[in-house]
Amino acid sequence: ISFSKHSSCSGGRRHTCNHCRSLKASPETKRKHIERAAKWNKENPESRRATWLKYKYGITLATYDMLLALQDGLCAICKKSGAGRNNTTYLYVDHDHVTGIIRGLLCHPCNSGISAFRDDIRLFDAAKDYIERSRDYRIRLGVESSGG
């Protein structure tokens, strides 16, 4: 009987032997696990969300709700209500990727924009300058602006 090494297990070895682990990981077992997990997720969306918030950001659902209330239920940047991906209405937790500190809640487009610029203020400034310059070009070329 052999036990695989695993640094997070006491004694430095897994508690289940390799043979038993291989039985647990059979395709049938994996399929059943996925089905059970999908069913639970569908039946418990708030619990799933609470678990994700705690795991990913270290906050409770109550803390998320408090942040949402402080922002009047609106995105911290564009001040619109949640416009999440896949028809979700919740706002995304925005955090500093270096420190992990939560900055606020953002809609999907604003969260994606911040992410695209990798939190680099110089890129935001360059994008702002680019947009302003392009407006000048459109005016000089006689091209109408779409307003935004």
Coordinates of C-alpha atoms in Angstrom, one line a residue:
I1 CA 0.0 0.0 0.0
S2 CA 1.4 3.4 -1.0
F3 CA 0.4 6.9 0.1
S4 CA 1.3 9.9 -2.1
K5 CA 3.3 12.8 -0.6
H6 CA 1.2 15.9 0.1
S7 CA 2.6 18.9 1.9
S8 CA -0.7 20.1 3.5
C9 CA -1.5 16.7 5.0
S10 CA -0.2 15.9 8.5
G11 CA 2.8 13.6 8.3
G12 CA 3.4 14.8 4.7
R13 CA 1.4 12.0 3.1
R14 CA -2.2 11.7 1.9
H15 CA -4.6 10.0 4.3
T16 CA -6.0 7.8 1.5
C17 CA -3.9 5.2 -0.3
N18 CA -3.3 5.6 -4.0
H19 CA -5.5 2.6 -4.9
C20 CA -8.5 4.0 -3.0
R21 CA -7.9 7.5 -4.5
S22 CA -8.0 6.0 -8.0
L23 CA -11.3 4.4 -7.2
K24 CA -12.7 7.7 -5.9
A25 CA -11.6 9.4 -9.1
S26 CA -13.3 7.0 -11.5
P27 CA -15.3 8.7 -14.4
E28 CA -18.6 7.6 -12.8
T29 CA -17.7 9.1 -9.5
K30 CA -16.6 12.3 -11.1
R31 CA -19.8 12.5 -13.1
K32 CA -21.9 11.9 -10.0
H33 CA -20.0 14.6 -8.1
I34 CA -20.5 17.1 -10.9
E35 CA -24.2 16.4 -11.1
R36 CA -24.6 16.7 -7.3
A37 CA -22.6 19.9 -7.3
A38 CA -24.7 21.4 -10.1
K39 CA -27.9 20.5 -8.4
W40 CA -26.8 22.0 -5.1
N41 CA -25.6 25.2 -6.8
K42 CA -28.9 25.5 -8.6
E43 CA -30.9 24.9 -5.4
N44 CA -28.7 27.2 -3.2
P45 CA -27.6 30.2 -5.2
E46 CA -27.2 32.5 -2.1
S47 CA -25.2 29.9 -0.3
R48 CA -23.0 29.4 -3.3
R49 CA -22.5 33.1 -3.7
A50 CA -21.7 33.5 0.0
T51 CA -19.2 30.7 -0.2
W52 CA -17.5 32.3 -3.3
L53 CA -17.4 35.8 -1.7
K54 CA -15.7 34.3 1.4
Y55 CA -13.3 32.2 -0.6
K56 CA -12.3 34.7 -3.2
Y57 CA -12.4 38.0 -1.3
G58 CA -12.7 37.1 2.4
I59 CA -16.0 38.9 2.9
T60 CA -19.4 37.7 3.9
L61 CA -22.6 38.2 2.0
A62 CA -23.6 40.8 4.7
T63 CA -20.4 42.8 4.0
Y64 CA -21.2 42.7 0.2
D65 CA -24.7 43.9 0.9
M66 CA -23.4 46.7 3.1
L67 CA -21.0 47.8 0.3
L68 CA -24.0 47.7 -2.1
A69 CA -26.1 49.8 0.2
L70 CA -23.2 52.4 0.6
Q71 CA -23.1 52.7 -3.2
D72 CA -26.9 53.0 -3.4
G73 CA -27.0 49.7 -5.4
L74 CA -25.0 51.3 -8.2
C75 CA -21.6 50.8 -9.9
A76 CA -18.9 52.9 -8.1
I77 CA -17.8 54.3 -11.5
C78 CA -20.7 54.7 -13.9
K79 CA -23.4 54.9 -11.3
K80 CA -25.6 52.4 -13.1
S81 CA -27.3 49.4 -11.6
G82 CA -25.7 45.9 -12.0
A83 CA -25.1 44.9 -15.5
G84 CA -23.5 41.5 -15.0
R85 CA -22.5 38.9 -17.4
N86 CA -25.0 36.1 -18.2
N87 CA -28.0 38.2 -17.2
T88 CA -26.8 38.6 -13.6
T89 CA -27.7 41.8 -11.8
Y90 CA -25.2 41.8 -9.1
L91 CA -22.1 44.0 -9.1
Y92 CA -18.6 42.6 -9.2
V93 CA -16.2 43.0 -6.2
D94 CA -13.3 45.2 -7.4
H95 CA -10.1 44.8 -5.5
D96 CA -6.5 45.7 -5.7
H97 CA -4.7 42.7 -7.2
V98 CA -1.5 43.5 -5.3
T99 CA -2.9 44.2 -1.8
G100 CA -6.2 42.3 -2.1
I101 CA -8.0 45.4 -0.6
I102 CA -11.5 45.8 -1.8
R103 CA -12.2 49.1 -3.5
G104 CA -15.9 48.8 -4.2
L105 CA -18.5 47.2 -6.4
L106 CA -18.5 47.6 -10.2
C107 CA -20.8 46.6 -13.1
H108 CA -19.3 44.2 -15.6
P109 CA -18.2 46.8 -18.2
C110 CA -16.4 49.0 -15.7
N111 CA -14.8 46.0 -14.0
S112 CA -13.6 44.7 -17.4
G113 CA -12.2 48.1 -18.2
I114 CA -10.3 48.4 -15.0
S115 CA -9.0 44.9 -15.5
A116 CA -7.9 45.6 -19.1
F117 CA -5.7 48.5 -17.8
R118 CA -4.2 46.3 -15.1
D119 CA -4.8 49.0 -12.5
D120 CA -2.2 51.2 -14.2
I121 CA -3.2 54.8 -13.9
R122 CA -0.8 55.7 -16.8
L123 CA -2.9 53.6 -19.1
F124 CA -6.1 55.2 -17.9
D125 CA -4.5 58.6 -18.6
A126 CA -3.3 57.5 -22.0
A127 CA -6.7 56.2 -22.9
K128 CA -8.4 59.4 -21.8
D129 CA -5.9 61.4 -23.9
Y130 CA -6.5 59.1 -26.9
I131 CA -10.3 59.5 -26.7
E132 CA -9.9 63.3 -26.4
R133 CA -7.6 63.4 -29.4
S134 CA -9.9 61.2 -31.5
R135 CA -12.8 63.6 -30.8
D136 CA -10.6 66.4 -32.2
Y137 CA -9.9 64.3 -35.3
R138 CA -13.6 63.5 -35.8
I139 CA -14.4 67.2 -35.6
R140 CA -11.7 68.1 -38.1
L141 CA -12.7 65.3 -40.5
G142 CA -16.4 66.3 -40.2
V143 CA -17.3 62.9 -38.8
E144 CA -20.2 63.1 -36.3
S145 CA -19.6 61.8 -32.8
S146 CA -21.9 59.1 -31.4
G147 CA -21.9 61.1 -28.1
G148 CA -19.7 59.0 -25.9

